[in-house]
Coordinates of C-alpha atoms in Angstrom, one line a residue:
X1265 CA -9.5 24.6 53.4
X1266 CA -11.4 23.9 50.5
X1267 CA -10.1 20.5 49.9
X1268 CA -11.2 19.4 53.9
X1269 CA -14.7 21.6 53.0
X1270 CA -15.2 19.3 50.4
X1271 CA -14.1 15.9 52.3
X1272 CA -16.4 16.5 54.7
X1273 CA -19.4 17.1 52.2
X1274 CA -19.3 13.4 51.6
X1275 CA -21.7 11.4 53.2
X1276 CA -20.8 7.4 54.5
X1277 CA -21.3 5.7 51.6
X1278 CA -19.3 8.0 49.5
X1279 CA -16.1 8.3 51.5
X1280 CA -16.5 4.2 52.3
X1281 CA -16.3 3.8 47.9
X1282 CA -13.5 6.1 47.8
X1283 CA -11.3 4.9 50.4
X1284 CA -12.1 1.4 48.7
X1285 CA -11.2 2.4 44.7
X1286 CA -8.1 4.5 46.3
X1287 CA -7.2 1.6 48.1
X1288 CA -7.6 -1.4 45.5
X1289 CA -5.6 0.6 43.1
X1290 CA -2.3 1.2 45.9
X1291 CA -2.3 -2.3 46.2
X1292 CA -3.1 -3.1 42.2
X1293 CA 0.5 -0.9 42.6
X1294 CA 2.2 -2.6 45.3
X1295 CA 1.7 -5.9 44.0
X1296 CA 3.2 -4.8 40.6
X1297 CA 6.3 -3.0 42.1
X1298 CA 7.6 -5.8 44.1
X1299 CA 8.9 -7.9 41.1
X1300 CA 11.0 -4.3 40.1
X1301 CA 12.7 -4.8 44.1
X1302 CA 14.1 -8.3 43.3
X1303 CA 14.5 -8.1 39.8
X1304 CA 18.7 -10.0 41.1
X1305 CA 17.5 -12.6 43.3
X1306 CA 14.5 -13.9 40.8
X1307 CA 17.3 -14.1 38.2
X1308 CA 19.8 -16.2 40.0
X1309 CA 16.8 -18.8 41.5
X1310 CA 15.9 -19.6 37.7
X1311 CA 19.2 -19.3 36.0
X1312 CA 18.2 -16.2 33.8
X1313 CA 19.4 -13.0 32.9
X1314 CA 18.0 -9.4 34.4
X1315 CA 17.0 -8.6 31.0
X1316 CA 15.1 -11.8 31.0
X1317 CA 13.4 -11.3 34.2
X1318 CA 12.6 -7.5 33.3
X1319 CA 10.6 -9.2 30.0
X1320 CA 7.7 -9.6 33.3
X1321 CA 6.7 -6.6 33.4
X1322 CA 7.0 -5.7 29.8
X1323 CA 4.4 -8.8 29.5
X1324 CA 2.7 -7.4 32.6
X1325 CA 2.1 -4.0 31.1
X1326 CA 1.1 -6.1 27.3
X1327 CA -1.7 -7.5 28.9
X1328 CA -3.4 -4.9 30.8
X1329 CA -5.7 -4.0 28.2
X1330 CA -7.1 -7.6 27.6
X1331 CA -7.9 -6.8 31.5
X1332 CA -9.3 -3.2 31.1
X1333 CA -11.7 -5.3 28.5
X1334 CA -12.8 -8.1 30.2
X1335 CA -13.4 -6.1 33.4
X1336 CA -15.0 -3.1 32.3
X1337 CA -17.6 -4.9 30.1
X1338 CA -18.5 -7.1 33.1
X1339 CA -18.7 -3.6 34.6
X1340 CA -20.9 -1.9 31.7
X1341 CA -23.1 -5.3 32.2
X1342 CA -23.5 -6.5 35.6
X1343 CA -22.3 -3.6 37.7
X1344 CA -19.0 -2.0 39.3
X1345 CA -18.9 -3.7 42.7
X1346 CA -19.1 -7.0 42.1
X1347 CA -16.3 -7.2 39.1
X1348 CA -13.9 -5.0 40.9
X1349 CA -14.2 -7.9 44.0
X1350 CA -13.8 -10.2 41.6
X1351 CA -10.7 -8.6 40.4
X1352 CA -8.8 -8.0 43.2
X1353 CA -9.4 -11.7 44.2
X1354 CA -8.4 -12.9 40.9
X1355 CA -4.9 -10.6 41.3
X1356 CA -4.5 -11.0 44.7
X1357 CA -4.9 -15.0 44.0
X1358 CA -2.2 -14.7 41.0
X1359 CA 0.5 -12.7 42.7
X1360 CA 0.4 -15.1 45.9
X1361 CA 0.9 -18.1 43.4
X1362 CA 3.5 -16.0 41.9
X1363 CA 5.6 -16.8 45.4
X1364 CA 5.5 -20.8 44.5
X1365 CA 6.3 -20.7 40.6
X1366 CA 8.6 -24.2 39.8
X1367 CA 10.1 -22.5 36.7
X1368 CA 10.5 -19.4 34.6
X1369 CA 7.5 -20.1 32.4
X1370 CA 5.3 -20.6 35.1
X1371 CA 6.4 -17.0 36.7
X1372 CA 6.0 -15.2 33.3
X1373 CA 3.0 -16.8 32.3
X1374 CA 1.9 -15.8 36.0
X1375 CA 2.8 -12.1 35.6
X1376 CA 0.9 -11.9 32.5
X1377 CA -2.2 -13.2 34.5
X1378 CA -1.7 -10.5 37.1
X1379 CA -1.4 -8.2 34.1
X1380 CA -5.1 -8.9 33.1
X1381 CA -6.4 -8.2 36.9
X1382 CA -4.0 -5.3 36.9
X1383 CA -5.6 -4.0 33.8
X1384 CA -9.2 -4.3 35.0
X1385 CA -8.8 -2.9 38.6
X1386 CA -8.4 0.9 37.4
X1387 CA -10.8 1.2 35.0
X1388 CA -13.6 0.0 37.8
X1389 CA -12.2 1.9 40.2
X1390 CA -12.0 4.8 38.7
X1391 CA -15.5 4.7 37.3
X1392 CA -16.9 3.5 40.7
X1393 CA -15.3 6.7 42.4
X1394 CA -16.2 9.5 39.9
X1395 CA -19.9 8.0 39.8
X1396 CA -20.3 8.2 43.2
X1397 CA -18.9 11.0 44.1
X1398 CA -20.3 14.8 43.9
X1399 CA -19.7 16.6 40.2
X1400 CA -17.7 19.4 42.5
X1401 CA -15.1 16.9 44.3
X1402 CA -14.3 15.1 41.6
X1403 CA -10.6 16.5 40.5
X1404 CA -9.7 16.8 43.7
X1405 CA -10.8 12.8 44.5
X1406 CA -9.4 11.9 40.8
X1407 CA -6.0 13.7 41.8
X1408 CA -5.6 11.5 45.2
X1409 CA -6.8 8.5 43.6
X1410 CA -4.3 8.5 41.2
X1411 CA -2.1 8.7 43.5
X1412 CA -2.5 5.7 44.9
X1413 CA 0.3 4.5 42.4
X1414 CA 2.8 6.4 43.5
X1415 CA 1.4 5.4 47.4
X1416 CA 1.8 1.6 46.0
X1417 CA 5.1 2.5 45.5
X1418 CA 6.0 3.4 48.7
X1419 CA 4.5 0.5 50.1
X1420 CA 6.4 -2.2 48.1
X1421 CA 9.7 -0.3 49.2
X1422 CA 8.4 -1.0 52.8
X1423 CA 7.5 -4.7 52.3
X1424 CA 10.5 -5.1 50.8
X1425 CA 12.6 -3.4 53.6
X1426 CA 10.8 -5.5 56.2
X1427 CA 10.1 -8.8 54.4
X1428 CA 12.8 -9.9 52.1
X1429 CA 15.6 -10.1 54.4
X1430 CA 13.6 -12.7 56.4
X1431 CA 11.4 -14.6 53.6
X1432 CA 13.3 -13.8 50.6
X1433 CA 11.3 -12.6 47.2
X1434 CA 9.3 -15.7 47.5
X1435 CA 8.0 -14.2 50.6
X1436 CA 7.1 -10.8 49.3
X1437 CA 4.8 -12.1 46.6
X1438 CA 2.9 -14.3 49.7
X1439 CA 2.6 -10.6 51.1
X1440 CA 1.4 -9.3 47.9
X1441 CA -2.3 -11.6 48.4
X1442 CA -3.0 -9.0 51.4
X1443 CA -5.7 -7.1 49.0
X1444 CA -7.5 -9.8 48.9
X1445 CA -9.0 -9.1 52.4
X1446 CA -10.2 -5.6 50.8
X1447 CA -13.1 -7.8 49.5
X1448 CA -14.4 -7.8 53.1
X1449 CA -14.2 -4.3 53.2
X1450 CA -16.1 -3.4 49.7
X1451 CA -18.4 -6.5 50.5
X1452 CA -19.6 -4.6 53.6
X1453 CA -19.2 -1.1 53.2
X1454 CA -19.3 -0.4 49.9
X1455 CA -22.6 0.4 47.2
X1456 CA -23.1 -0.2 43.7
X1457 CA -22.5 2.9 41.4
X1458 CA -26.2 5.1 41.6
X1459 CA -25.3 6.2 38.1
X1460 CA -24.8 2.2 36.8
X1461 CA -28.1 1.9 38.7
X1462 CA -30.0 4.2 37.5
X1463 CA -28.7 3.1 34.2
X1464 CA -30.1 -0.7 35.2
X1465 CA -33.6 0.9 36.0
X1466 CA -34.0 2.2 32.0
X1467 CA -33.7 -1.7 30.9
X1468 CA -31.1 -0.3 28.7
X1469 CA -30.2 -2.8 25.8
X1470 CA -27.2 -5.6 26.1
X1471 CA -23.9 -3.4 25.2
X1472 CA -21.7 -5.3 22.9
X1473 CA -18.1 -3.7 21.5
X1474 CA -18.9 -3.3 18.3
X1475 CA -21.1 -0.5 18.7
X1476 CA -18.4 1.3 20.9
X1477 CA -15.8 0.7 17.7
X1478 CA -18.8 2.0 15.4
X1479 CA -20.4 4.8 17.8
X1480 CA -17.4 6.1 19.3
X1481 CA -14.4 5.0 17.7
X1482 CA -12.8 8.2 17.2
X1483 CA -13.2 9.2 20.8
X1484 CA -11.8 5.8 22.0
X1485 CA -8.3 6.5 19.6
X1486 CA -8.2 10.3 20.8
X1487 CA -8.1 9.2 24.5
X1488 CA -5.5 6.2 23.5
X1489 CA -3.3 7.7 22.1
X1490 CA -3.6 10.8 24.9
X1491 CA -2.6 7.9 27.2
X1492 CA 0.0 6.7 25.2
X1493 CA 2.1 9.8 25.7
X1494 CA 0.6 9.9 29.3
X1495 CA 2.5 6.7 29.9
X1496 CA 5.2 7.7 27.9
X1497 CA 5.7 10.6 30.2
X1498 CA 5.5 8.5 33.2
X1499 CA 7.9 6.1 32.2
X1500 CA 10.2 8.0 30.6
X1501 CA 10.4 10.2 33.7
X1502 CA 10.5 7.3 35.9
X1503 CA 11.4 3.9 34.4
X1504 CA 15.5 4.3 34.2
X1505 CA 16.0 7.6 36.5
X1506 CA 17.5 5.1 39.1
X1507 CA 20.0 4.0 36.7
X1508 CA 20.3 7.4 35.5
X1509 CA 21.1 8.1 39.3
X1510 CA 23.6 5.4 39.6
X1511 CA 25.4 5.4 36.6
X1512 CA 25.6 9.4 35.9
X1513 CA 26.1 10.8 39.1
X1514 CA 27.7 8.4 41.1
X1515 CA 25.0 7.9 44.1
X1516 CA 25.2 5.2 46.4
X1517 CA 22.1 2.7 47.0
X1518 CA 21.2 5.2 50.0
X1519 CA 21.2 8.5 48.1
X1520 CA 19.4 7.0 45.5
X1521 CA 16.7 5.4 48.0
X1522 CA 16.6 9.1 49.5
X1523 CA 16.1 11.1 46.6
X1524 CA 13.5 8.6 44.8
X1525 CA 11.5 8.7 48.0
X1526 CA 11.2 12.2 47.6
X1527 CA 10.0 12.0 43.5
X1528 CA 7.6 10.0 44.9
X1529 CA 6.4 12.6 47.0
X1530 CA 6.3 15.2 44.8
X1531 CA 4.3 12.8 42.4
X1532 CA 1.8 12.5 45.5
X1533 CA 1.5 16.2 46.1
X1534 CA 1.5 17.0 42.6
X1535 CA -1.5 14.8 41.7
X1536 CA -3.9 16.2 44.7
X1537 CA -3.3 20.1 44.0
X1538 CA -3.6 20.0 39.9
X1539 CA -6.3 17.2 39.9
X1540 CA -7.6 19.3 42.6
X1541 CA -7.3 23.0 40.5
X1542 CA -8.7 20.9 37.5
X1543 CA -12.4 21.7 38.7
X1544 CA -12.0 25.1 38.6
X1545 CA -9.3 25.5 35.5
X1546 CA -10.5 23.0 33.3
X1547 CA -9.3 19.3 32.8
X1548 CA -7.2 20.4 29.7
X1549 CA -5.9 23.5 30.9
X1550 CA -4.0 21.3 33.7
X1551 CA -2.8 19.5 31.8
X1552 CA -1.4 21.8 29.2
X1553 CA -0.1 23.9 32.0
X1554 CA 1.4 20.7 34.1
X1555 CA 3.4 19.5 30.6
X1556 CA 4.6 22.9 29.4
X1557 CA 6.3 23.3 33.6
X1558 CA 7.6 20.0 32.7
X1559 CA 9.6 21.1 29.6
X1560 CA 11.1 24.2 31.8
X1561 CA 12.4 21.9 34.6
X1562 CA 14.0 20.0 32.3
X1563 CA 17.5 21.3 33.2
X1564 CA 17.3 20.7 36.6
X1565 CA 16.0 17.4 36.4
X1566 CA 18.5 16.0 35.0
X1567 CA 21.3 18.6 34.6
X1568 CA 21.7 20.4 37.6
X1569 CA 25.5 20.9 38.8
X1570 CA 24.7 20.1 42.6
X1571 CA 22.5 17.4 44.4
X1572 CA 20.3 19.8 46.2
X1573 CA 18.7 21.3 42.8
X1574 CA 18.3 17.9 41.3
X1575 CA 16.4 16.9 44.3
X1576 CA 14.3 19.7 44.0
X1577 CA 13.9 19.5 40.3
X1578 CA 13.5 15.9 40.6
X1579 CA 10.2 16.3 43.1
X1580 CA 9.3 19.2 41.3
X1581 CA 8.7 16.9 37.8
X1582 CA 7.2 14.5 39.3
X1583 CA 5.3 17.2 40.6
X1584 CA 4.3 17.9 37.0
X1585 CA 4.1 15.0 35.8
X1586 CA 1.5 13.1 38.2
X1587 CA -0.3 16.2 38.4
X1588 CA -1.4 16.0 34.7
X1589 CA -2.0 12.6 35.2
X1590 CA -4.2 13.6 38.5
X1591 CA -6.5 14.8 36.1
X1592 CA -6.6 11.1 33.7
X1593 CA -9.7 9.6 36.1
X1594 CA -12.3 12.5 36.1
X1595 CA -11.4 13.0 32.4
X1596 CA -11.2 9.6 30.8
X1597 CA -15.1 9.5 32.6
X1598 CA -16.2 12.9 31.7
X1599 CA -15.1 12.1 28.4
X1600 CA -16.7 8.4 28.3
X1601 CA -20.4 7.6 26.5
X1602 CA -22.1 6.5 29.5
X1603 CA -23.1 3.4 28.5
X1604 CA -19.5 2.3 28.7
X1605 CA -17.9 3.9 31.2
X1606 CA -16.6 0.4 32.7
X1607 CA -15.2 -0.3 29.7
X1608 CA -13.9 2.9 28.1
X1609 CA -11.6 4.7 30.9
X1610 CA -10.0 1.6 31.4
X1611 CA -9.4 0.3 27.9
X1612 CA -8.1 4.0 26.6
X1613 CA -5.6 3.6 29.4
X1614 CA -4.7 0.2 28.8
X1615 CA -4.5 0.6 25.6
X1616 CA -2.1 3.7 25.9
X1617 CA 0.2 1.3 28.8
X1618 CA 0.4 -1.3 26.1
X1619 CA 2.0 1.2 23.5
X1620 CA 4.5 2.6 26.0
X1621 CA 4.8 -0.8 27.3
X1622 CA 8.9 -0.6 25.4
X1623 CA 9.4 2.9 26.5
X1624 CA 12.1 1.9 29.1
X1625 CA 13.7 -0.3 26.8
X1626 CA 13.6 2.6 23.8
X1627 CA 15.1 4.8 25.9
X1628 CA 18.4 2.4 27.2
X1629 CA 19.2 2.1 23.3
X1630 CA 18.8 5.5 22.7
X1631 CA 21.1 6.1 25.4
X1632 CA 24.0 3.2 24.1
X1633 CA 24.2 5.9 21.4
X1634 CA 24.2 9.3 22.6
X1635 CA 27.4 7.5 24.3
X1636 CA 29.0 10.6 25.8
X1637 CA 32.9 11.9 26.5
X1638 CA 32.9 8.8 28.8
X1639 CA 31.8 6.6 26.2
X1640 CA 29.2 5.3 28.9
X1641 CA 25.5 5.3 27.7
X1642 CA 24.0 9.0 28.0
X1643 CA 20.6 8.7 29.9
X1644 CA 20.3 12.1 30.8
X1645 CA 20.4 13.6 27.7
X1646 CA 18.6 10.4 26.4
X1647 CA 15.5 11.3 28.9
X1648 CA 15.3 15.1 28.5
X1649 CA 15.1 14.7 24.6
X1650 CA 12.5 12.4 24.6
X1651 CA 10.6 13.8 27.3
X1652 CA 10.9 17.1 25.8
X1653 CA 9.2 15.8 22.8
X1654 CA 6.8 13.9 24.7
X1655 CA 5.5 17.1 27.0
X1656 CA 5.0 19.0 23.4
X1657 CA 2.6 15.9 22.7
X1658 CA 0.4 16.1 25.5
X1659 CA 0.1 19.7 24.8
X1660 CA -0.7 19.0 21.3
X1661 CA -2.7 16.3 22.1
X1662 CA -4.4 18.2 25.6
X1663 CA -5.8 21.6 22.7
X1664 CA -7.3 19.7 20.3
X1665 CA -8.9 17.2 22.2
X1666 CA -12.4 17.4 23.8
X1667 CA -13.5 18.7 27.4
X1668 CA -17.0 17.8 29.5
X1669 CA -15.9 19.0 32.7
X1670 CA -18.5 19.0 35.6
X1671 CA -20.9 17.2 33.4
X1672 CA -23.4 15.1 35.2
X1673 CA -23.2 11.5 35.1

């Protein structure tokens, strides 16, 4: 009740910019999850191997941050609006040029473009949304739109369902240049930041990076390497539990479709209620709590004896795990100097994607050596060590770090 009280507290203009920065980032996400759909077919067209192909996203992910920078200084200098259109153009206009790559190095060095726009997208986003929202909705409204990842998701495994069996994975990545027409939309219905304006009214001075690095250096390397084990988290929980699925317990393409559906629900639910409880708990306090559940479910994650308690452990840590990270977009900007808050949400993130940009591929070698009984590569034990270690991070990482929850913008 309390979540739909404070929904409806929103006037126009505020629910227009959130459904717009929710929105931008699920497609952001769509467009980046088709490539992991037809990871095969991309591979046979160019005469490559999956490992090969799988190097896209790694160079994806690599060049976020150089997007997280570019973006959120035009941000910091010239406003949110008009650089997040100018984003979503410049990815949407990428990922449809993606669909008509001649070769293999036109399709990476394409994916690394997309990694730029990719990179600049959340950080305006996020700052547009918590800027104009009320100080009292905004873990609830950081919780969904953080979410809009795991919504992306979903999405790609629809267009993919309905799109490549006709059109092939040339066709999905014409599909992917749909967000492109969310420009109309934000064009229309959608107002600069009132904070970045009010900001604009001071004649504040030109904001260059080196008085970020100099002024708030140390704040900028807290929240990096927070994200770092964010992502690490993520990924690690995410990146090869499919294989995990297939490979350790025997599930067909159907029983695996089924049960990562529902992680992705749980990852949805998980990131409204704690981003939601994070306004009256604390930022930190979700988190810590979110991680230290995520070290308990452990077992049933990944080494319950039936399939109906990994299901349920499997929601329930992605439950967890997007639930801490349901907090990330009203903490990263609570947290921010206000004269950067374009730049700085976005580049602490980026910067923490590029460092667990190998995470996947850390863990599969890992698990070539905890080879078990089987002598098959062990990526259930594999993932519950390193997640283990990774949860006690974040916790680490959650105390000692700073908190400016409901501070005004």
């Amino acid at each position: 009740m309390e979540a739909l009280r404070l929904f409806q507290s929103l006037n126009r203009a505020q629910r227009n910019t959130f459904i717009a920065c929710f929105l931008g980032w699920t497609l952001d996400a769509l467009d980046f999850f088709l490539l992991t759909f037809v990871f095969i077919p991309v591979a046979y067209e160019f005469g490559r191997t999956i490992p090969q192909v799988t190097f896209a996203i790694t160079l994806t992910l690599m060049m976020r941050p150089l997007g997280a920078f570019i973006f959120g200084w035009l941000g910091d200098r010239f406003g949110r609006r008009i650089p997040l259109m100018i984003d979503i153009i410049f990815y949407s206009i990428v990922e449809l040029l993606t669909a008509f790559a001649p070769n293999f190095a036109a399709f990476l060095l394409l994916r690394a473009l997309f990694g730029i726009g990719m990179g600049g997208e959340w950080g305006l986003g996020a700052s547009l949304a918590m800027e104009s929202l009320p100080t009292k909705a905004r873990g609830l409204f950081s919780g969904i739109l953080q979410q809009g990842y795991a919504f992306g998701y979903l999405l790609a495994a629809l267009v993919y369902w309905l799109i490549f069996p006709f059109f092939g994975w040339r066709g999905l990545f014409v599909t992917g240049a749909l967000p492109a027409l969310l420009v109309i939309y934000i064009r229309a219905h959608v107002p600069e930041s009132p904070v970045w304006e009010r900001g604009r009214a001071k004649q504040k001075p030109r904001l260059k990076i080196s008085i970020l690095l100099k002024q708030h250096g140390a704040l900028l390397f807290y929240a990096a390497l927070l994200m770092t084990a964010f992502n690490y988290m993520s990924h690690g929980t995410q990146d090869l539990y499919a294989t995990f699925l297939e490979k350790q317990r025997g599930f067909n393409v159907d029983t695996k479709s089924m049960i990562t559906v529902v992680y992705a629900i749980g990852a949805i639910c998980g990131g409204t209620v704690i981003g939601f409880l994070s306004q009256r708990w604390g930022r930190r306090r979700c988190i810590i709590l979110a991680a230290l559940c995520g070290i308990f479910l452990i077992p049933a994650w990944m080494f319950a004896p039936v399939t109906a308690v990994l299901i349920a452990g499997g929601f329930l840590m992605q439950f967890m795990v997007q639930g801490a990270w349901g907090v990330v977009p009203v903490h990263l900007n609570e947290l921010s100097p206000p004269d950067f808050r374009g730049t700085f949400p976005g580049l602490a993130y980026q910067l923490g994607n590029f460092a667990a940009a190998y995470a996947a591929q850390q863990q599969a070698w890992l698990a070539e050596r905890f080879r078990g009984t089987s002598r098959n590569p062990n990526y259930g034990l594999t993932m519950a060590v390193v997640e283990c270690f990774v949860f006690l991070a974040i916790i680490l990482l959650a105390a000692i770090g700073p908190e400016k929850r409901g501070r005004e913008f």
